[in-house]
Every structure is written in structure tokens, then in C-alpha cells.
Amino acid sequence: MIKVKDFMTKEVKTITRQTTIREIAHFFLSFQVGFLPVVDEEMRLLGEITKRDILAPFLPDYFDLLEDITFISDFGSLENLPLEILENLIVAEDIMIKSVVTIGQEASLFKVIALMAQHDIRHIPVVEKERLIGIISRTDMLRVIFQQKGS
Amino acid sequence: MLNIIGASVIFATCFIFFVIGRPDRTIVAMVGAVLMILFGTWRGFYDHQAAYLAIDYNTIGLLFGMMIIVGILRGTGFFRYLAIKGAKLARGDPWKLLLILGLTTAFISMLIDNVTTILLIAPVTILVSDILRINPRPILLGEVILSNLGGVGTLVGDPPNIMIGSASGFSFNSFVIHLMPVVLLAMGIALLLFKVLYRKDLRSTSRQVERIIEMDESRAIKDKPTLFKCILALITVVVLFLLEEKLGLKSAFVALLGAVFTLIMVQPDVKKIFGEIEWPVLIFFGSLFIMVGGVDKSGILGLLGAGLASLSSHPLAMSLLLIWISVVFSSLAGNIPYTAAMIPVVGHIAAGGFNPNPLWWGLALGAGFGANGTPISSAAGVLIVEMSDKTKSPITFRNWFKSGTLITVISAVLASLVFIFFFSWFN
């Protein structure tokens, strides 16, 4: 049975609570990752940030009340994105979300497939005693499933 | 004596939880209803049979019927359409925006549940205000306060009126004739007050008005055929409400007829539409009726009625007393549990030799106007405060006391004056 520890990515790019939104965007752009775990000094997992979360601060809070916005063509002053948000105002802890799913390194490949499908997520942090030891992305999954059979 | 104490303790405890707002009122009412039946069965003054009879099916049927029609209507985007249309008419003038959206909300609320109306109009209001760079607070306050006032004007406008209509036997027309003039007057005064209170926020016309004019409200309509069918059903319902006396129909039957009419015309996904019915609200009402039935059977409401009747033998004085008691208690505990409990009391006061008619109208005005007493007096008020928390200028208790509470007092004074000068009108 293939286990998580056999195919997880161990070299994980992590950020801290205080990493700014500008730096986070920089990580996404330069390292080809779509997922950043937020950890403390002892590598304890605090939360995670995906590309989706990084856009949320640009939308007013009340937007989730609107069921439909197709009738608007020009949002007027809203169109001027509040770029001051980028100037160190927003840091990782403001936009991170608590990880819905984590997994242990002894879990099976099939369990990872099932969890990813059920929660519709692309990454799962691998955690041992609250500490982050790796992540599994869908790329890791493709690699382990399809390359193994071919080799 | 034990019956009275036990039943009163159960009911008063539930009432306190209604004020606190937690646990959810439906759970509180269900627990109260079960305890009341248990206690009544043990003491022999109430049982499940009596509980079944205590439920006012006319109220529940009316709510159920309207929920189906509105459930189908809200998916069409009609309310959003009205809000955008109104916003465009205001042409960036904050005062006109308040006037048009406030009155739209008020008139919709005369027929449709206030919470649904606010839920659909307020988000568009917030968006439009943000684009116009004006403060949404006075406009949101205006919408909810006018919505609460508007509902007082008709039998179906707010739950206290539905219950009172059912208990008194007054027709839809009778409600409009007796209450609408007072309500319209109160709405006018409320608007004037807003103009004075928020003159700073409402003064300058926004320069961003083109963005609003450019909005295409026709795109808000998601399903035209269904919209027309719903409007047709609503018109039919209103016409039947107006004719209900002549035709000898009960208002619940009219609402259910409208619901059936809409269902057969639209043939929506039944599971989806019935999933949108607010079952907790219906269960809350049912449980409340069961609880109040037990309290009444214990004898305490009879004593309360006789006690009130002994205070004065003057019909006007009694009506005024009822208006003010109702305003105070409805503000504090919400007007639904209060009205449910007061309906039997009015019956008992009338049994002491009073003409019940002015008492019913007094109860309706007091309980209805009480909804604006505090931000938590009405479900629509709670909702608008929650929504405003997502804007840059949240509605605080202080804001509410300055507008809502003041308007409650003014509208209660107005109701009292109308009673004093035109008492024979309410006989």
C-alpha cells in the first residue's frame, strides 16, 4: 500500500502570520505554487492560503449579501481597487483560513484521493503531532498514480 | 393556584428566552409547548386534545400560503428589479433614495413578510450607496422602519395582525379602513423625521450618479414568465382579500388558493420551493399557540383580563392602556409572542362588558408600532443591523434609539391621539 509519506512533498514553502499580502502574491507568482501553509516558529500549522483567498480583501464585506450583480456594468468608485491594502495592511493572518482537512503520513493514497474529491480541494497539509511535515498536491497525486504504473 | 403558577412560570421563562434571543425561539417555544402539555395533563387543566384545538390554523395557513407564493416570486429577481429601478429614479439624491426605496419597502411589506422584503432590497441599497459614495445607514434604517410601519396597515402585513384578524374575525378591508390612515400618517412623520435627523448625510447629491443610471435593471429579472404568473397570483389574492367578506372566504383559504394557483401555473421544483418554506417560523407559531392555550386554560389570562377591566370602565381609557402596554411589551419581547398571549386577554376584558373592537385595533397598533422599539424588537430589525455590520457605517443601538425608538414613541402618541379624537371610528 502506498502511503502519504512515500509521495508527499517535503520541501514546503511556508509563511508566517505576519507575511504581507504583497509577499504572498510574490510567492504564488515566482514559485509556481497555489497553496501556502501558515506556520509558527515551531512549524505548527495555523492555517492556509490559496490563490482564491488572496483576492477576497479587494471585495467589500457586504458583497456576499448580493445574489446577483449582472445588472451592473460600471462599479464606479469600487473599480479603483483599494491598493493601500497591498501596503502591508493585510498580512497572512487576516486572510488565512483554517485547514479543513489535514492528513497523517501513514494514511493511504486512496484516502487522499477520497478526501480531495469529497472536499473539492487541491492540496492537503500533512501533519504529525500538529507540526507540518509536508503537503500533497494534485500534481503529487498524478505523479504517484500514473508514473508508477508506467515505470 | 398551582396551575396558574406552573403555567405562568413556563410561559414567563420562555418569554425571557425570547428576549435574550437564545436558544433559537423555535426550540424555546417547542420546549415550552411540551412542558405546558405535560404540566397541564398532570394537573388536569390541559391536554394534547386541547393543545390541538388551541392552534390557530388560520394564521399558520395564511403564513404557509404566502410563503409559497413569495418563495416562487423571489427567485425571479423582481425585488432586485424594483430596488434598482428605484435607485435610478432617485438620480443620486440620497434623500430621494431613502424616500423611494423606503416607500417601496413599506408597500411591499403590506402584502409580503418584512424579513423577505428587507433581505432582497437592502443588499442592493448597500451596493448602490457604496457606488454613490453616500452613507447607507439612514437609508437602511428608513427601509426597515417603514417596512415595520407599513406591515401594520393590512391584515397580512405583519404576524400580529394575522393573529388578530383571525381571532377578531375582522376582514382584510376592515384592517385597511381602520389602520391604514394611521399607518400612512406615521410613515409620513417618520420620513419627515429622517429628513431632519439625517440632514447631513442626505444633503449632497452624488457625482457618481451615471454609474447607477447605467445599471440595467432588466438583467435582474431572471425568469419573466414565472414573474408574470406570480404577479397574476398576487393580484388575484389581493382581489380575493378585498372581496373575502362578500364571498365568505377565510384569509388563510385565500392565501392557500393563491399558492395553489401559483404552483399549478409555474409548476416549480416542489422540493426546492418547499425547502424554502420557513418551517421553523410555522413550528414556532404552532408551539406558541399551544403554550398560550395552556396558559389561558390555567386561568391566569382570565385573571389578567379581569384585572385590567377593573382598572377603568371607560372604553377609550382601556384602549389607550392597551396601546401603550402593547408598545412596551412588543418592543421588549417581540410582538409575536406578546400578541399571541394578549389575544385571549382581550377576549377576557371584553367579557367584562367592553366592546372588543377598539381593543383589537389598539392591540394591533400598539404591537405593530412596538416593532420599531429596539433593533431586536423585530426580525427585520435584527437582519438590517447584521447587514449594516458589513458596511463602513454599521447601525448601532444609539442610531436606532435616535430614529426607531423615537418613531415608536411618536407613532404610539399618534395612535393615541387618533383614538382620542376619532374613537367612534374604532367601535
Tab-separated table of N, CA, C and O in Angstrom, chain A residues 53-119:
chain	number	residue	atom	x	y	z
A	53	ASP	N	-8.033	32.967	-1.806
A	53	ASP	CA	-8.171	33.809	-0.615
A	53	ASP	C	-7.529	35.179	-0.796
A	53	ASP	O	-7.894	36.143	-0.137
A	54	ILE	N	-6.575	35.252	-1.710
A	54	ILE	CA	-5.795	36.473	-1.825
A	54	ILE	C	-6.591	37.583	-2.510
A	54	ILE	O	-6.269	38.761	-2.402
A	55	LEU	N	-7.685	37.234	-3.180
A	55	LEU	CA	-8.499	38.254	-3.845
A	55	LEU	C	-9.592	38.815	-2.938
A	55	LEU	O	-10.126	39.892	-3.172
A	56	ALA	N	-9.928	38.067	-1.875
A	56	ALA	CA	-11.055	38.452	-1.011
A	56	ALA	C	-10.950	39.871	-0.459
A	56	ALA	O	-11.967	40.578	-0.410
A	57	PRO	N	-9.763	40.358	-0.030
A	57	PRO	CA	-9.716	41.697	0.580
A	57	PRO	C	-10.126	42.816	-0.377
A	57	PRO	O	-10.412	43.919	0.067
A	58	PHE	N	-10.133	42.544	-1.669
A	58	PHE	CA	-10.473	43.593	-2.621
A	58	PHE	C	-11.984	43.765	-2.794
A	58	PHE	O	-12.438	44.660	-3.492
A	59	LEU	N	-12.756	42.895	-2.159
A	59	LEU	CA	-14.209	42.948	-2.297
A	59	LEU	C	-14.807	43.470	-0.984
A	59	LEU	O	-14.408	43.026	0.084
A	60	PRO	N	-15.757	44.443	-1.056
A	60	PRO	CA	-16.380	44.905	0.188
A	60	PRO	C	-17.067	43.743	0.911
A	60	PRO	O	-17.540	42.800	0.277
A	61	ASP	N	-17.132	43.844	2.236
A	61	ASP	CA	-17.703	42.762	3.048
A	61	ASP	C	-19.132	42.399	2.668
A	61	ASP	O	-19.552	41.259	2.793
A	62	TYR	N	-19.875	43.406	2.221
A	62	TYR	CA	-21.304	43.150	2.006
A	62	TYR	C	-21.579	42.375	0.722
A	62	TYR	O	-22.718	42.015	0.449
A	63	PHE	N	-20.526	42.134	-0.080
A	63	PHE	CA	-20.780	41.518	-1.385
A	63	PHE	C	-21.433	40.145	-1.297
A	63	PHE	O	-22.154	39.737	-2.195
A	64	ASP	N	-21.192	39.431	-0.194
A	64	ASP	CA	-21.812	38.103	-0.100
A	64	ASP	C	-23.327	38.187	0.105
A	64	ASP	O	-24.029	37.188	0.023
A	65	LEU	N	-23.851	39.397	0.368
A	65	LEU	CA	-25.305	39.536	0.510
A	65	LEU	C	-25.992	39.617	-0.845
A	65	LEU	O	-27.182	39.358	-0.975
A	66	LEU	N	-25.218	40.017	-1.867
A	66	LEU	CA	-25.807	40.214	-3.194
A	66	LEU	C	-25.873	38.883	-3.923
A	66	LEU	O	-24.859	38.222	-4.098
A	67	GLU	N	-27.076	38.516	-4.356
A	67	GLU	CA	-27.193	37.239	-5.045
A	67	GLU	C	-26.817	37.376	-6.518
A	67	GLU	O	-26.494	36.410	-7.176
A	68	ASP	N	-26.905	38.615	-7.028
A	68	ASP	CA	-26.755	38.792	-8.464
A	68	ASP	C	-26.166	40.168	-8.729
A	68	ASP	O	-26.594	41.150	-8.134
A	69	ILE	N	-25.145	40.254	-9.593
A	69	ILE	CA	-24.582	41.570	-9.909
A	69	ILE	C	-24.499	41.785	-11.416
A	69	ILE	O	-23.841	42.706	-11.881
A	70	THR	N	-25.206	40.946	-12.182
A	70	THR	CA	-25.088	41.047	-13.641
A	70	THR	C	-25.645	42.356	-14.180
A	70	THR	O	-25.332	42.737	-15.301
A	71	PHE	N	-26.465	43.059	-13.368
A	71	PHE	CA	-27.098	44.280	-13.869
A	71	PHE	C	-26.157	45.492	-13.836
A	71	PHE	O	-26.506	46.561	-14.286
A	72	ILE	N	-24.958	45.316	-13.270
A	72	ILE	CA	-24.037	46.445	-13.155
A	72	ILE	C	-22.944	46.329	-14.207
A	72	ILE	O	-22.318	45.283	-14.359
A	73	SER	N	-22.703	47.420	-14.943
A	73	SER	CA	-21.625	47.378	-15.930
A	73	SER	C	-20.419	48.154	-15.413
A	73	SER	O	-19.290	47.852	-15.743
A	74	ASP	N	-20.657	49.166	-14.593
A	74	ASP	CA	-19.561	50.008	-14.122
A	74	ASP	C	-19.734	50.188	-12.617
A	74	ASP	O	-20.728	50.745	-12.161
A	75	PHE	N	-18.765	49.697	-11.873
A	75	PHE	CA	-18.901	49.752	-10.414
A	75	PHE	C	-18.437	51.085	-9.835
A	75	PHE	O	-18.320	51.228	-8.628
A	76	GLY	N	-18.143	52.052	-10.709
A	76	GLY	CA	-17.793	53.391	-10.235
A	76	GLY	C	-16.567	53.370	-9.356
A	76	GLY	O	-15.556	52.765	-9.702
A	77	SER	N	-16.686	54.019	-8.208
A	77	SER	CA	-15.516	54.176	-7.348
A	77	SER	C	-14.996	52.831	-6.855
A	77	SER	O	-13.846	52.721	-6.453
A	78	LEU	N	-15.849	51.803	-6.890
A	78	LEU	CA	-15.369	50.489	-6.458
A	78	LEU	C	-14.303	49.937	-7.406
A	78	LEU	O	-13.517	49.084	-7.046
A	79	GLU	N	-14.331	50.448	-8.663
A	79	GLU	CA	-13.382	49.958	-9.650
A	79	GLU	C	-11.936	50.302	-9.263
A	79	GLU	O	-11.001	49.629	-9.671
A	80	ASN	N	-11.758	51.384	-8.506
A	80	ASN	CA	-10.411	51.716	-8.030
A	80	ASN	C	-10.086	50.777	-6.875
A	80	ASN	O	-10.459	51.030	-5.743
A	81	LEU	N	-9.393	49.709	-7.184
A	81	LEU	CA	-9.087	48.737	-6.150
A	81	LEU	C	-8.322	49.411	-5.023
A	81	LEU	O	-7.426	50.205	-5.275
A	82	PRO	N	-8.690	49.145	-3.800
A	82	PRO	CA	-8.009	49.769	-2.662
A	82	PRO	C	-6.600	49.208	-2.536
A	82	PRO	O	-6.334	48.312	-1.745
A	83	LEU	N	-5.678	49.770	-3.324
A	83	LEU	CA	-4.339	49.202	-3.374
A	83	LEU	C	-3.552	49.443	-2.088
A	83	LEU	O	-2.523	48.826	-1.858
A	84	GLU	N	-4.071	50.344	-1.247
A	84	GLU	CA	-3.385	50.524	0.047
A	84	GLU	C	-3.405	49.220	0.847
A	84	GLU	O	-2.590	49.017	1.736
A	85	ILE	N	-4.354	48.327	0.474
A	85	ILE	CA	-4.389	47.009	1.112
A	85	ILE	C	-3.025	46.320	0.935
A	85	ILE	O	-2.539	45.625	1.806
A	86	LEU	N	-2.398	46.568	-0.219
A	86	LEU	CA	-1.128	45.903	-0.502
A	86	LEU	C	0.002	46.437	0.372
A	86	LEU	O	0.993	45.764	0.602
A	87	GLU	N	-0.165	47.693	0.819
A	87	GLU	CA	0.930	48.310	1.564
A	87	GLU	C	0.966	47.823	3.002
A	87	GLU	O	0.687	48.545	3.940
A	88	ASN	N	1.271	46.564	3.166
A	88	ASN	CA	1.491	45.966	4.483
A	88	ASN	C	0.269	45.984	5.396
A	88	ASN	O	0.365	45.689	6.576
A	89	LEU	N	-0.890	46.404	4.870
A	89	LEU	CA	-2.064	46.453	5.740
A	89	LEU	C	-2.613	45.062	5.989
A	89	LEU	O	-3.091	44.735	7.056
A	90	ILE	N	-2.558	44.257	4.940
A	90	ILE	CA	-3.107	42.917	5.065
A	90	ILE	C	-1.963	41.924	5.185
A	90	ILE	O	-1.053	41.901	4.365
A	91	VAL	N	-1.999	41.119	6.236
A	91	VAL	CA	-0.982	40.089	6.397
A	91	VAL	C	-1.661	38.725	6.407
A	91	VAL	O	-2.895	38.640	6.454
A	92	ALA	N	-0.845	37.692	6.384
A	92	ALA	CA	-1.368	36.335	6.221
A	92	ALA	C	-2.494	36.011	7.187
A	92	ALA	O	-3.511	35.437	6.802
A	93	GLU	N	-2.355	36.428	8.468
A	93	GLU	CA	-3.373	36.004	9.426
A	93	GLU	C	-4.754	36.619	9.148
A	93	GLU	O	-5.755	36.132	9.626
A	94	ASP	N	-4.791	37.713	8.367
A	94	ASP	CA	-6.086	38.324	8.053
A	94	ASP	C	-6.865	37.525	7.016
A	94	ASP	O	-8.092	37.603	6.970
A	95	ILE	N	-6.149	36.839	6.154
A	95	ILE	CA	-6.865	36.176	5.055
A	95	ILE	C	-6.756	34.653	5.102
A	95	ILE	O	-7.410	33.967	4.347
A	96	MET	N	-5.901	34.131	6.009
A	96	MET	CA	-5.743	32.672	6.013
A	96	MET	C	-7.034	32.003	6.493
A	96	MET	O	-7.828	32.599	7.199
A	97	ILE	N	-7.245	30.791	6.035
A	97	ILE	CA	-8.382	30.038	6.562
A	97	ILE	C	-7.844	28.803	7.272
A	97	ILE	O	-6.749	28.321	6.977
A	98	LYS	N	-8.616	28.341	8.224
A	98	LYS	CA	-8.194	27.162	8.970
A	98	LYS	C	-8.295	25.954	8.043
A	98	LYS	O	-9.260	25.828	7.296
A	99	SER	N	-7.288	25.113	8.051
A	99	SER	CA	-7.313	23.963	7.151
A	99	SER	C	-8.501	23.063	7.476
A	99	SER	O	-8.686	22.669	8.620
A	100	VAL	N	-9.306	22.771	6.453
A	100	VAL	CA	-10.480	21.921	6.667
A	100	VAL	C	-10.033	20.476	6.882
A	100	VAL	O	-10.542	19.766	7.729
A	101	VAL	N	-9.036	20.085	6.074
A	101	VAL	CA	-8.603	18.698	6.120
A	101	VAL	C	-7.081	18.654	6.299
A	101	VAL	O	-6.357	19.387	5.646
A	102	THR	N	-6.625	17.813	7.212
A	102	THR	CA	-5.196	17.516	7.264
A	102	THR	C	-5.090	15.990	7.261
A	102	THR	O	-6.077	15.281	7.458
A	103	ILE	N	-3.878	15.510	7.053
A	103	ILE	CA	-3.744	14.063	6.978
A	103	ILE	C	-2.418	13.652	7.627
A	103	ILE	O	-1.487	14.465	7.711
A	104	GLY	N	-2.337	12.434	8.109
A	104	GLY	CA	-1.102	11.932	8.712
A	104	GLY	C	-0.252	11.218	7.666
A	104	GLY	O	-0.763	10.808	6.621
A	105	GLN	N	1.045	11.034	7.952
A	105	GLN	CA	1.929	10.487	6.916
A	105	GLN	C	1.714	8.993	6.676
A	105	GLN	O	2.165	8.452	5.683
A	106	GLU	N	1.018	8.338	7.600
A	106	GLU	CA	0.794	6.903	7.429
A	106	GLU	C	-0.485	6.592	6.637
A	106	GLU	O	-0.779	5.438	6.342
A	107	ALA	N	-1.262	7.638	6.303
A	107	ALA	CA	-2.533	7.398	5.601
A	107	ALA	C	-2.277	6.881	4.181
A	107	ALA	O	-1.187	7.031	3.638
A	108	SER	N	-3.311	6.289	3.581
A	108	SER	CA	-3.129	5.652	2.284
A	108	SER	C	-3.398	6.604	1.124
A	108	SER	O	-4.034	7.645	1.287
A	109	LEU	N	-2.902	6.231	-0.036
A	109	LEU	CA	-3.135	7.001	-1.255
A	109	LEU	C	-4.631	7.158	-1.530
A	109	LEU	O	-5.109	8.228	-1.865
A	110	PHE	N	-5.351	6.050	-1.346
A	110	PHE	CA	-6.783	6.103	-1.662
A	110	PHE	C	-7.509	7.112	-0.780
A	110	PHE	O	-8.387	7.843	-1.217
A	111	LYS	N	-7.103	7.174	0.491
A	111	LYS	CA	-7.750	8.115	1.397
A	111	LYS	C	-7.532	9.555	0.927
A	111	LYS	O	-8.441	10.391	1.008
A	112	VAL	N	-6.348	9.830	0.408
A	112	VAL	CA	-6.062	11.175	-0.098
A	112	VAL	C	-6.971	11.482	-1.293
A	112	VAL	O	-7.555	12.557	-1.378
A	113	ILE	N	-7.102	10.512	-2.208
A	113	ILE	CA	-7.989	10.708	-3.365
A	113	ILE	C	-9.407	11.016	-2.891
A	113	ILE	O	-10.055	11.952	-3.350
A	114	ALA	N	-9.865	10.223	-1.921
A	114	ALA	CA	-11.235	10.378	-1.431
A	114	ALA	C	-11.434	11.737	-0.764
A	114	ALA	O	-12.423	12.426	-1.015
A	115	LEU	N	-10.470	12.155	0.061
A	115	LEU	CA	-10.598	13.434	0.763
A	115	LEU	C	-10.593	14.610	-0.201
A	115	LEU	O	-11.355	15.558	-0.068
A	116	MET	N	-9.708	14.539	-1.211
A	116	MET	CA	-9.634	15.628	-2.181
A	116	MET	C	-10.936	15.756	-2.954
A	116	MET	O	-11.420	16.859	-3.196
A	117	ALA	N	-11.514	14.617	-3.313
A	117	ALA	CA	-12.767	14.643	-4.066
A	117	ALA	C	-13.900	15.163	-3.189
A	117	ALA	O	-14.673	16.030	-3.581
A	118	GLN	N	-13.970	14.630	-1.960
A	118	GLN	CA	-15.092	14.974	-1.084
A	118	GLN	C	-15.107	16.451	-0.707
A	118	GLN	O	-16.159	17.076	-0.649
A	119	HIS	N	-13.938	17.035	-0.443
A	119	HIS	CA	-13.887	18.428	-0.004
A	119	HIS	C	-13.571	19.385	-1.139
A	119	HIS	O	-13.451	20.582	-0.909
